[in-house]
């Protein structure tokens, strides 16, 4: 069953095209890795799928319902983490989660908030402001915020950006857990290692177009194809973390 | 979406602002100090220089309304720009106008609080002593004007922050739009204290409040869309 669909989606900023006729269907339970160089349109596509921006042309559907800005129901099905954590430093971590839980109509708010704080390893810091958290901790709290209402679809925009190895490993564990509960996940990443570790399927965007859509395979094979697609010179060192562009 | 759920969303958004403000004093701290400074500066300048302080008191009151109100409004809106906080609210399955109205409600309370303290400052520092009933009515006018001011200020502050415009542009855009509010507020204050009828100006203030609130609520979706 298709839970998330972009049909002929186009996004322009002035005369600049960010997305050009993107068609994409994501099946229930699928873990989709969305890759591409800087400026390829990954984050824009994710914002459109989240309903945070309106396509210039085309349609986004969530569980069959069109995601127009004033559509309330499809937003119940989405959990979204972007590179911005969407947290208030004036509230404690617990208060941030309570606010979003109540806005999402979660029942048994207190129990759910404590469960999520515990799951992301922040139970002991629940009374602190996110302003006092490290980047990794803020990311984890943001993930907890996105999972509060147990959405069937989770959209993650560059969740590994700025995380050290330990924080990235912790995020890996959380994403493994999400994949295990058959949640549909769309993840954008510059980091092949991290992205491919979870993905069932990979899509590559280049200049706002889908240039590759295939099941996830081995990293080496995918990286060679990716290099061809985006015109990267060969012989990049194997330990180069970022493959988002020259 | 049921009316109950809509109102709950409005209250949740306003409530989180009030809770955060109680803790951080980010909005009220600077705005209250600024409002009182305006009143004190008027006091230093005019107390011995003019015979009747009443017009001076009205001037101080509405000037502090304009400047301290702008400061309070832009600071209240700036909280939403930090780390994409507003987008978190926009992802919630609630009508987005409820998010806007919640923001306007909390900002109105902030601006009104600043103006009520200004009014107290005017009473203390500028010997402003109209009858108690008139003073209460002036306070009500300030609160009503604060609502229209907050409705416009929140929208313009969000436009500025989301389009990368400088925050200093907000007053430039805001002041012309709130001229009818200020004009009716000043005239109502004068009429209330002077014991004159207020019907026409009261209708203008209420009508303009309603127009600003409705227009900005309708525009909100376009303001916040990426």
Short mmCIF file of C-alpha atoms in Angstrom, two decimals:
data_model
loop_
_atom_site.label_atom_id
_atom_site.label_comp_id
_atom_site.label_asym_id
_atom_site.label_seq_id
_atom_site.Cartn_x
_atom_site.Cartn_y
_atom_site.Cartn_z
CA UNK A 1 0.00 0.00 0.00
CA UNK A 2 1.31 3.44 -0.95
CA UNK A 3 1.40 5.73 2.08
CA UNK A 4 3.27 8.65 0.61
CA UNK A 5 3.18 9.85 -2.98
CA UNK A 6 4.53 12.79 -4.93
CA UNK A 7 2.88 13.15 -8.33
CA UNK A 8 4.54 15.46 -10.84
CA UNK A 9 5.79 17.68 -8.04
CA UNK A 10 7.48 20.85 -9.08
CA UNK A 11 8.83 23.61 -6.87
CA UNK A 12 10.13 26.93 -8.09
CA UNK A 13 11.61 29.80 -6.12
CA UNK A 14 11.22 32.71 -8.50
CA UNK A 15 12.71 31.44 -11.76
CA UNK A 16 14.86 28.86 -9.98
CA UNK A 17 13.65 25.27 -10.13
CA UNK A 18 14.23 23.27 -6.95
CA UNK A 19 12.20 20.26 -8.10
CA UNK A 20 11.21 19.34 -11.65
CA UNK A 21 8.35 16.90 -12.01
CA UNK A 22 9.21 14.49 -9.22
CA UNK A 23 7.17 11.28 -9.09
CA UNK A 24 7.73 9.12 -6.06
CA UNK A 25 5.73 6.49 -4.24
CA UNK A 26 6.67 5.11 -0.85
CA UNK A 27 5.11 1.88 0.33
CA UNK A 28 4.02 1.14 3.89
CA UNK A 29 6.92 -0.08 6.02
CA UNK A 30 9.52 0.96 3.48
CA UNK A 31 12.74 2.70 4.55
CA UNK A 32 13.69 5.04 1.73
CA UNK A 33 17.09 6.69 1.56
CA UNK A 34 17.02 9.92 -0.41
CA UNK A 35 20.45 11.02 -1.63
CA UNK A 36 21.81 13.77 -3.80
CA UNK A 37 24.36 16.56 -3.91
CA UNK A 38 23.80 19.91 -2.26
CA UNK A 39 21.03 21.81 -4.00
CA UNK A 40 19.56 18.66 -5.55
CA UNK A 41 16.21 19.32 -3.89
CA UNK A 42 16.23 16.69 -1.11
CA UNK A 43 15.26 19.03 1.71
CA UNK A 44 12.73 20.82 -0.49
CA UNK A 45 11.11 17.50 -1.38
CA UNK A 46 10.99 16.51 2.28
CA UNK A 47 9.39 19.84 3.21
CA UNK A 48 6.75 19.28 0.54
CA UNK A 49 6.12 15.74 1.79
CA UNK A 50 5.77 17.18 5.31
CA UNK A 51 3.30 19.85 4.24
CA UNK A 52 5.65 22.62 5.32
CA UNK A 53 5.75 24.02 1.80
CA UNK A 54 3.33 24.05 -1.09
CA UNK A 55 4.36 22.61 -4.47
CA UNK A 56 4.30 25.04 -7.38
CA UNK A 57 2.77 22.22 -9.39
CA UNK A 58 1.80 18.61 -8.72
CA UNK A 59 0.32 16.83 -5.74
CA UNK A 60 1.52 15.23 -2.53
CA UNK A 61 -0.63 12.52 -0.99
CA UNK A 62 -0.41 10.97 2.45
CA UNK A 63 -2.32 7.73 2.82
CA UNK A 64 -4.32 8.69 -0.27
CA UNK A 65 -5.32 12.14 1.00
CA UNK A 66 -4.00 15.21 -0.74
CA UNK A 67 -1.65 17.18 1.50
CA UNK A 68 -2.81 20.74 0.98
CA UNK A 69 -1.76 23.34 3.55
CA UNK A 70 -5.14 23.51 5.28
CA UNK A 71 -5.56 19.73 5.37
CA UNK A 72 -5.47 18.75 9.01
CA UNK A 73 -5.99 14.98 8.82
CA UNK A 74 -2.91 13.96 6.76
CA UNK A 75 -0.65 15.74 9.24
CA UNK A 76 -1.67 13.19 11.89
CA UNK A 77 0.19 10.55 9.90
CA UNK A 78 3.51 12.39 9.69
CA UNK A 79 6.41 12.72 12.08
CA UNK A 80 9.06 15.14 10.88
CA UNK A 81 12.65 15.80 11.91
CA UNK A 82 14.56 18.46 10.01
CA UNK A 83 17.97 19.99 10.62
CA UNK A 84 16.13 22.47 12.84
CA UNK A 85 14.88 20.86 16.04
CA UNK A 86 11.61 22.85 16.37
CA UNK A 87 12.09 23.05 20.14
CA UNK A 88 11.55 25.96 22.52
CA UNK A 89 14.47 26.79 24.77
CA UNK A 90 12.09 28.61 27.12
CA UNK A 91 10.38 25.30 27.93
CA UNK A 92 11.90 22.19 29.47
CA UNK A 93 12.37 19.07 27.37
CA UNK A 94 9.33 17.55 29.06
CA UNK A 95 7.20 20.66 28.47
CA UNK A 96 8.23 20.71 24.81
CA UNK A 97 7.05 17.13 24.38
CA UNK A 98 3.84 17.77 26.34
CA UNK A 99 2.99 20.72 24.11
CA UNK A 100 3.40 18.72 20.91
CA UNK A 101 1.65 15.68 22.36
CA UNK A 102 -1.38 17.78 23.26
CA UNK A 103 -1.40 19.54 19.89
CA UNK A 104 -1.41 16.09 18.25
CA UNK A 105 -4.26 14.92 20.47
CA UNK A 106 -2.19 12.19 22.12
CA UNK A 107 -4.04 10.36 24.90
CA UNK A 108 -2.25 9.65 28.19
CA UNK A 109 0.16 12.47 27.49
CA UNK A 110 2.32 12.07 30.60
CA UNK A 111 2.96 8.38 30.07
CA UNK A 112 3.77 8.89 26.39
CA UNK A 113 6.16 11.76 27.12
CA UNK A 114 8.03 9.72 29.74
CA UNK A 115 8.21 6.72 27.39
CA UNK A 116 9.70 8.83 24.61
CA UNK A 117 12.15 10.62 26.92
CA UNK A 118 13.30 7.24 28.12
CA UNK A 119 13.55 5.83 24.60
CA UNK A 120 15.83 8.65 23.44
CA UNK A 121 17.91 8.47 26.61
CA UNK A 122 16.87 11.84 28.05
CA UNK A 123 14.68 10.75 30.96
CA UNK A 124 17.06 12.28 33.48
CA UNK A 125 17.25 15.56 31.58
CA UNK A 126 13.51 16.02 31.12
CA UNK A 127 13.37 19.02 33.45
CA UNK A 128 16.17 20.85 31.65
CA UNK A 129 15.86 23.32 28.82
CA UNK A 130 16.90 22.01 25.38
CA UNK A 131 19.06 25.14 25.30
CA UNK A 132 21.42 23.37 27.70
CA UNK A 133 21.62 20.23 25.53
CA UNK A 134 24.34 19.17 23.13
CA UNK A 135 23.52 19.04 19.42
CA UNK A 136 23.06 15.28 19.58
CA UNK A 137 20.73 15.50 22.55
CA UNK A 138 18.63 18.15 20.80
CA UNK A 139 18.41 15.88 17.76
CA UNK A 140 17.24 12.99 19.93
CA UNK A 141 14.64 15.17 21.63
CA UNK A 142 13.49 16.32 18.22
CA UNK A 143 13.09 12.67 17.20
CA UNK A 144 11.06 12.07 20.36
CA UNK A 145 8.86 15.04 19.42
CA UNK A 146 8.29 13.55 15.98
CA UNK A 147 7.35 10.12 17.41
CA UNK A 148 4.97 11.32 20.13
CA UNK A 149 1.81 10.60 18.17
CA UNK A 150 3.19 7.31 16.81
CA UNK A 151 2.96 8.42 13.16
CA UNK A 152 2.96 5.75 10.45
CA UNK A 153 5.35 7.90 8.38
CA UNK A 154 8.59 9.42 9.64
CA UNK A 155 10.45 12.02 7.55
CA UNK A 156 14.06 12.69 8.51
CA UNK A 157 16.10 15.43 6.88
CA UNK A 158 19.84 14.96 7.38
CA UNK A 159 19.44 13.49 10.86
CA UNK A 160 23.17 12.69 11.07
CA UNK A 161 24.35 16.21 10.26
CA UNK A 162 26.62 17.55 12.99
CA UNK A 163 26.53 14.39 15.11
CA UNK A 164 29.72 12.83 16.45
CA UNK A 165 30.25 9.06 16.13
CA UNK A 166 28.70 8.27 19.48
CA UNK A 167 25.61 10.38 18.83
CA UNK A 168 25.31 8.93 15.31
CA UNK A 169 25.51 5.39 16.72
CA UNK A 170 22.76 6.24 19.18
CA UNK A 171 20.61 7.62 16.36
CA UNK A 172 21.32 4.41 14.40
CA UNK A 173 19.90 2.37 17.26
CA UNK A 174 16.79 4.53 17.38
CA UNK A 175 16.27 4.24 13.62
CA UNK A 176 16.77 0.48 13.77
CA UNK A 177 14.01 0.37 16.34
CA UNK A 178 11.76 2.45 14.09
CA UNK A 179 12.44 0.21 11.10
CA UNK A 180 11.64 -2.79 13.26
CA UNK A 181 8.13 -1.51 14.03
CA UNK A 182 7.36 -1.28 10.30
CA UNK A 183 7.20 2.48 10.28
CA UNK A 184 7.59 4.06 6.85
CA UNK A 185 10.72 6.18 6.92
CA UNK A 186 12.11 8.64 4.38
CA UNK A 187 15.62 9.76 5.25
CA UNK A 188 17.82 12.24 3.44
CA UNK A 189 21.52 12.03 4.10
CA UNK A 190 24.89 13.00 2.76
CA UNK A 191 26.32 10.07 4.62
CA UNK A 192 26.02 6.90 2.51
CA UNK A 193 27.23 4.66 5.29
CA UNK A 194 24.53 5.84 7.65
CA UNK A 195 21.80 6.14 5.04
CA UNK A 196 22.37 2.79 3.39
CA UNK A 197 22.61 0.98 6.70
CA UNK A 198 18.86 1.29 7.14
CA UNK A 199 17.43 1.81 3.67
CA UNK A 200 15.44 -0.79 1.72
CA UNK A 201 15.38 1.47 -1.29
CA UNK A 202 17.45 4.41 -2.51
CA UNK A 203 16.47 7.39 -4.60
CA UNK A 204 18.97 9.87 -6.00
CA UNK A 205 17.91 13.40 -6.82
CA UNK A 206 20.04 15.50 -9.14
CA UNK A 207 19.05 19.03 -10.13
CA UNK A 208 15.54 18.49 -8.85
CA UNK A 209 14.93 15.27 -10.82
CA UNK A 210 14.80 11.65 -9.72
CA UNK A 211 17.83 10.13 -11.47
CA UNK A 212 17.91 6.77 -9.71
CA UNK A 213 15.31 4.73 -7.89
CA UNK A 214 16.30 1.19 -6.96
CA UNK A 215 16.54 -1.25 -4.06
CA UNK A 216 19.40 -0.50 -1.70
CA UNK A 217 22.43 -2.60 -2.45
CA UNK A 218 26.04 -2.61 -1.37
CA UNK A 219 27.70 0.71 -0.64
CA UNK A 220 30.48 0.31 -3.24
CA UNK A 221 28.10 -0.40 -6.09
CA UNK A 222 25.80 2.43 -5.13
CA UNK A 223 28.63 4.90 -4.66
CA UNK A 224 30.02 4.18 -8.13
CA UNK A 225 26.60 4.71 -9.68
CA UNK A 226 26.09 7.84 -7.65
CA UNK A 227 29.45 9.23 -8.77
CA UNK A 228 28.45 8.71 -12.38
CA UNK A 229 25.08 10.37 -11.85
CA UNK A 230 26.34 13.51 -10.20
CA UNK A 231 29.51 13.77 -12.26
CA UNK A 232 31.94 13.32 -9.40
CA UNK A 233 35.53 12.52 -10.37
CA UNK A 234 36.60 8.97 -9.55
CA UNK A 235 39.13 7.90 -6.99
CA UNK A 236 37.61 9.63 -4.02
CA UNK A 237 39.21 8.44 -0.81
CA UNK A 238 37.14 5.71 0.79
CA UNK A 239 36.99 7.51 4.13
CA UNK A 240 35.61 10.76 2.70
CA UNK A 241 32.50 11.25 4.81
CA UNK A 242 30.58 13.66 2.65
CA UNK A 243 29.63 12.63 -0.81
CA UNK A 244 27.23 15.44 -1.35
CA UNK A 245 29.27 17.18 -4.02
CA UNK A 246 32.74 18.26 -5.00
CA UNK B 1 -11.88 20.02 13.59
CA UNK B 2 -14.28 20.66 16.45
CA UNK B 3 -14.57 24.15 18.00
CA UNK B 4 -13.41 22.69 21.30
CA UNK B 5 -10.26 21.26 19.78
CA UNK B 6 -9.67 24.53 17.91
CA UNK B 7 -9.92 26.59 21.11
CA UNK B 8 -7.70 24.08 22.90
CA UNK B 9 -5.03 24.57 20.24
CA UNK B 10 -5.28 28.36 20.64
CA UNK B 11 -4.90 27.98 24.40
CA UNK B 12 -1.96 25.56 24.06
CA UNK B 13 -0.02 27.92 21.80
CA UNK B 14 -0.74 30.95 24.00
CA UNK B 15 -0.04 28.93 27.15
CA UNK B 16 3.40 27.82 26.03
CA UNK B 17 4.32 31.47 25.36
CA UNK B 18 3.15 32.54 28.80
CA UNK B 19 4.94 29.64 30.47
CA UNK B 20 8.18 30.37 28.63
CA UNK B 21 7.87 34.08 29.42
CA UNK B 22 7.41 33.45 33.12
CA UNK B 23 10.70 31.59 33.04
CA UNK B 24 12.80 33.72 30.69
CA UNK B 25 11.28 37.26 30.89
CA UNK B 26 12.57 37.59 27.34
CA UNK B 27 9.66 39.69 26.09
CA UNK B 28 8.46 41.58 29.14
CA UNK B 29 11.83 42.35 30.73
CA UNK B 30 13.09 44.70 28.03
CA UNK B 31 9.67 46.01 26.98
CA UNK B 32 8.62 47.04 30.50
CA UNK B 33 11.92 48.79 31.11
CA UNK B 34 11.61 50.59 27.79
CA UNK B 35 8.01 51.67 28.44
CA UNK B 36 8.86 53.06 31.86
CA UNK B 37 11.90 54.87 30.47
CA UNK B 38 9.68 56.67 27.97
CA UNK B 39 7.33 57.77 30.77
CA UNK B 40 10.20 58.84 33.04
CA UNK B 41 11.85 60.77 30.20
CA UNK B 42 8.56 62.62 29.60
CA UNK B 43 8.36 63.33 33.31
CA UNK B 44 11.87 64.81 33.43
CA UNK B 45 11.18 66.89 30.35
CA UNK B 46 7.71 68.27 31.03
CA UNK B 47 6.83 68.23 34.73
CA UNK B 48 8.16 71.72 35.37
CA UNK B 49 7.83 73.02 31.84
CA UNK B 50 4.06 72.83 31.25
CA UNK B 51 1.03 73.73 33.31
CA UNK B 52 -1.30 70.93 32.28
CA UNK B 53 0.31 67.51 32.22
CA UNK B 54 -2.75 65.69 30.93
CA UNK B 55 -1.94 66.02 27.18
CA UNK B 56 1.68 65.12 27.97
CA UNK B 57 0.49 62.03 29.84
CA UNK B 58 -1.56 60.95 26.84
CA UNK B 59 1.44 61.49 24.58
CA UNK B 60 3.71 59.44 26.86
CA UNK B 61 1.13 56.67 27.11
CA UNK B 62 0.66 56.24 23.37
CA UNK B 63 4.30 56.76 22.48
CA UNK B 64 5.29 54.01 24.90
CA UNK B 65 2.47 51.92 23.42
CA UNK B 66 4.00 52.29 19.99
CA UNK B 67 7.64 51.62 20.82
CA UNK B 68 7.40 49.21 23.75
CA UNK B 69 4.56 47.43 21.96
CA UNK B 70 6.72 46.98 18.88
CA UNK B 71 9.55 45.62 21.00
CA UNK B 72 7.24 43.16 22.77
CA UNK B 73 5.65 42.03 19.50
CA UNK B 74 8.90 41.45 17.62
CA UNK B 75 10.46 39.62 20.56
CA UNK B 76 7.40 37.40 20.96
CA UNK B 77 7.53 36.52 17.26
CA UNK B 78 11.31 35.99 17.30
CA UNK B 79 10.85 33.00 19.64
CA UNK B 80 9.12 31.19 16.79
CA UNK B 81 11.96 31.79 14.36
CA UNK B 82 14.56 30.19 16.62
CA UNK B 83 15.48 26.67 15.48
CA UNK B 84 12.33 26.33 13.37
CA UNK B 85 10.02 26.30 16.40
CA UNK B 86 7.04 27.61 14.43
CA UNK B 87 7.32 24.72 11.97
CA UNK B 88 6.81 22.32 14.85
CA UNK B 89 3.45 23.99 15.47
CA UNK B 90 2.59 23.96 11.77
CA UNK B 91 3.10 20.18 11.67
CA UNK B 92 0.38 19.66 14.26
CA UNK B 93 -2.97 18.41 12.97
CA UNK B 94 -4.78 21.60 13.91
CA UNK B 95 -6.11 24.44 11.80
CA UNK B 96 -3.19 26.80 11.31
CA UNK B 97 -5.30 29.84 12.10
CA UNK B 98 -5.51 28.42 15.65
CA UNK B 99 -1.71 28.64 15.85
CA UNK B 100 -1.91 32.24 14.69
CA UNK B 101 -4.67 33.18 17.11
CA UNK B 102 -2.78 31.56 19.99
CA UNK B 103 0.26 33.61 19.10
CA UNK B 104 -1.84 36.79 18.85
CA UNK B 105 -3.49 36.03 22.20
CA UNK B 106 -0.18 35.70 24.05
CA UNK B 107 1.31 38.72 22.29
CA UNK B 108 -1.79 40.77 23.13
CA UNK B 109 -1.35 39.84 26.78
CA UNK B 110 2.32 40.87 26.66
CA UNK B 111 1.61 44.20 24.95
CA UNK B 112 -1.36 44.89 27.23
CA UNK B 113 0.75 44.13 30.31
CA UNK B 114 3.42 46.54 29.12
CA UNK B 115 0.83 49.23 28.46
CA UNK B 116 -0.92 48.80 31.78
CA UNK B 117 2.42 49.26 33.51
CA UNK B 118 2.95 52.36 31.33
CA UNK B 119 -0.42 53.64 32.47
CA UNK B 120 0.58 53.11 36.08
CA UNK B 121 3.87 54.90 35.32
CA UNK B 122 1.99 57.84 33.82
CA UNK B 123 -0.21 58.05 36.94
CA UNK B 124 2.84 58.05 39.20
CA UNK B 125 5.33 60.13 37.26
CA UNK B 126 3.05 62.54 35.39
CA UNK B 127 0.38 63.12 38.04
CA UNK B 128 -2.24 61.67 35.73
CA UNK B 129 -5.39 61.51 37.82
CA UNK B 130 -8.59 61.11 35.83
CA UNK B 131 -11.66 59.66 37.61
CA UNK B 132 -11.26 55.96 38.45
CA UNK B 133 -13.96 54.96 35.94
CA UNK B 134 -12.18 56.83 33.14
CA UNK B 135 -8.87 55.23 34.10
CA UNK B 136 -10.40 51.75 33.86
CA UNK B 137 -11.92 52.66 30.49
CA UNK B 138 -8.54 53.92 29.24
CA UNK B 139 -7.00 50.62 30.36
CA UNK B 140 -9.68 48.79 28.34
CA UNK B 141 -8.86 50.92 25.28
CA UNK B 142 -5.18 50.02 25.66
CA UNK B 143 -6.04 46.31 25.77
CA UNK B 144 -8.26 46.60 22.68
CA UNK B 145 -5.57 48.51 20.81
CA UNK B 146 -3.01 45.91 21.93
CA UNK B 147 -5.07 43.19 20.23
CA UNK B 148 -5.01 44.90 16.83
CA UNK B 149 -1.38 45.82 17.28
CA UNK B 150 -0.43 42.23 18.14
CA UNK B 151 -2.46 40.82 15.23
CA UNK B 152 -0.53 42.96 12.75
CA UNK B 153 2.83 42.83 14.52
CA UNK B 154 2.90 39.03 14.73
CA UNK B 155 2.15 38.72 11.01
CA UNK B 156 4.74 41.28 9.95
CA UNK B 157 7.40 39.87 12.27
CA UNK B 158 6.85 36.41 10.82
CA UNK B 159 6.97 37.80 7.28
CA UNK B 160 10.27 39.51 8.12
CA UNK B 161 11.85 36.48 9.76
CA UNK B 162 10.72 33.96 7.14
CA UNK B 163 11.72 36.08 4.17
CA UNK B 164 15.12 36.98 5.61
CA UNK B 165 14.21 40.66 5.94
CA UNK B 166 15.81 42.60 8.73
CA UNK B 167 13.76 42.90 11.93
CA UNK B 168 14.31 46.63 11.82
CA UNK B 169 11.93 46.75 8.87
CA UNK B 170 9.05 45.59 11.03
CA UNK B 171 8.35 49.00 12.62
CA UNK B 172 8.59 50.65 9.20
CA UNK B 173 5.90 48.31 7.89
CA UNK B 174 3.90 48.17 11.11
CA UNK B 175 3.49 51.83 11.99
CA UNK B 176 1.52 52.89 8.88
CA UNK B 177 -0.83 49.92 9.32
CA UNK B 178 -1.64 50.75 12.93
CA UNK B 179 -2.25 54.48 12.43
CA UNK B 180 -6.06 54.04 12.67
CA UNK B 181 -5.55 52.11 15.94
CA UNK B 182 -3.37 54.84 17.38
CA UNK B 183 -5.62 57.62 16.20
CA UNK B 184 -8.74 56.04 17.65
CA UNK B 185 -6.85 55.11 20.84
CA UNK B 186 -5.61 58.67 21.37
CA UNK B 187 -9.02 60.18 20.63
CA UNK B 188 -10.80 57.67 22.86
CA UNK B 189 -8.39 58.41 25.70
CA UNK B 190 -9.03 62.13 25.34
CA UNK B 191 -12.80 61.67 25.12
CA UNK B 192 -12.98 59.29 28.07
CA UNK B 193 -10.95 61.56 30.35
CA UNK B 194 -12.79 64.65 29.13
CA UNK B 195 -16.21 63.07 29.63
CA UNK B 196 -17.16 63.30 25.96
CA UNK B 197 -19.04 60.68 23.88
CA UNK B 198 -16.83 57.91 22.50
CA UNK B 199 -19.17 56.05 20.13
CA UNK B 200 -17.55 56.86 16.77
CA UNK B 201 -13.94 56.25 17.82
CA UNK B 202 -14.88 53.11 19.74
CA UNK B 203 -16.52 51.70 16.61
CA UNK B 204 -13.40 52.53 14.58
CA UNK B 205 -11.14 50.82 17.13
CA UNK B 206 -13.29 47.69 17.36
CA UNK B 207 -13.89 47.56 13.61
CA UNK B 208 -10.22 47.98 12.76
CA UNK B 209 -9.27 45.34 15.35
CA UNK B 210 -11.69 42.92 13.70
CA UNK B 211 -10.45 43.73 10.19
CA UNK B 212 -6.79 43.30 11.16
CA UNK B 213 -7.41 40.06 13.00
CA UNK B 214 -9.47 38.54 10.20
CA UNK B 215 -7.16 39.70 7.41
CA UNK B 216 -4.02 38.49 9.20
CA UNK B 217 -5.62 35.15 10.14
CA UNK B 218 -6.49 34.60 6.47
CA UNK B 219 -3.00 35.62 5.36
CA UNK B 220 -1.22 33.46 7.92
CA UNK B 221 -1.22 30.35 5.76
CA UNK B 222 0.55 32.26 2.97
CA UNK B 223 2.95 33.94 5.37
CA UNK B 224 4.17 30.64 6.81
CA UNK B 225 4.23 28.52 3.68
CA UNK B 226 7.69 27.80 2.33
#
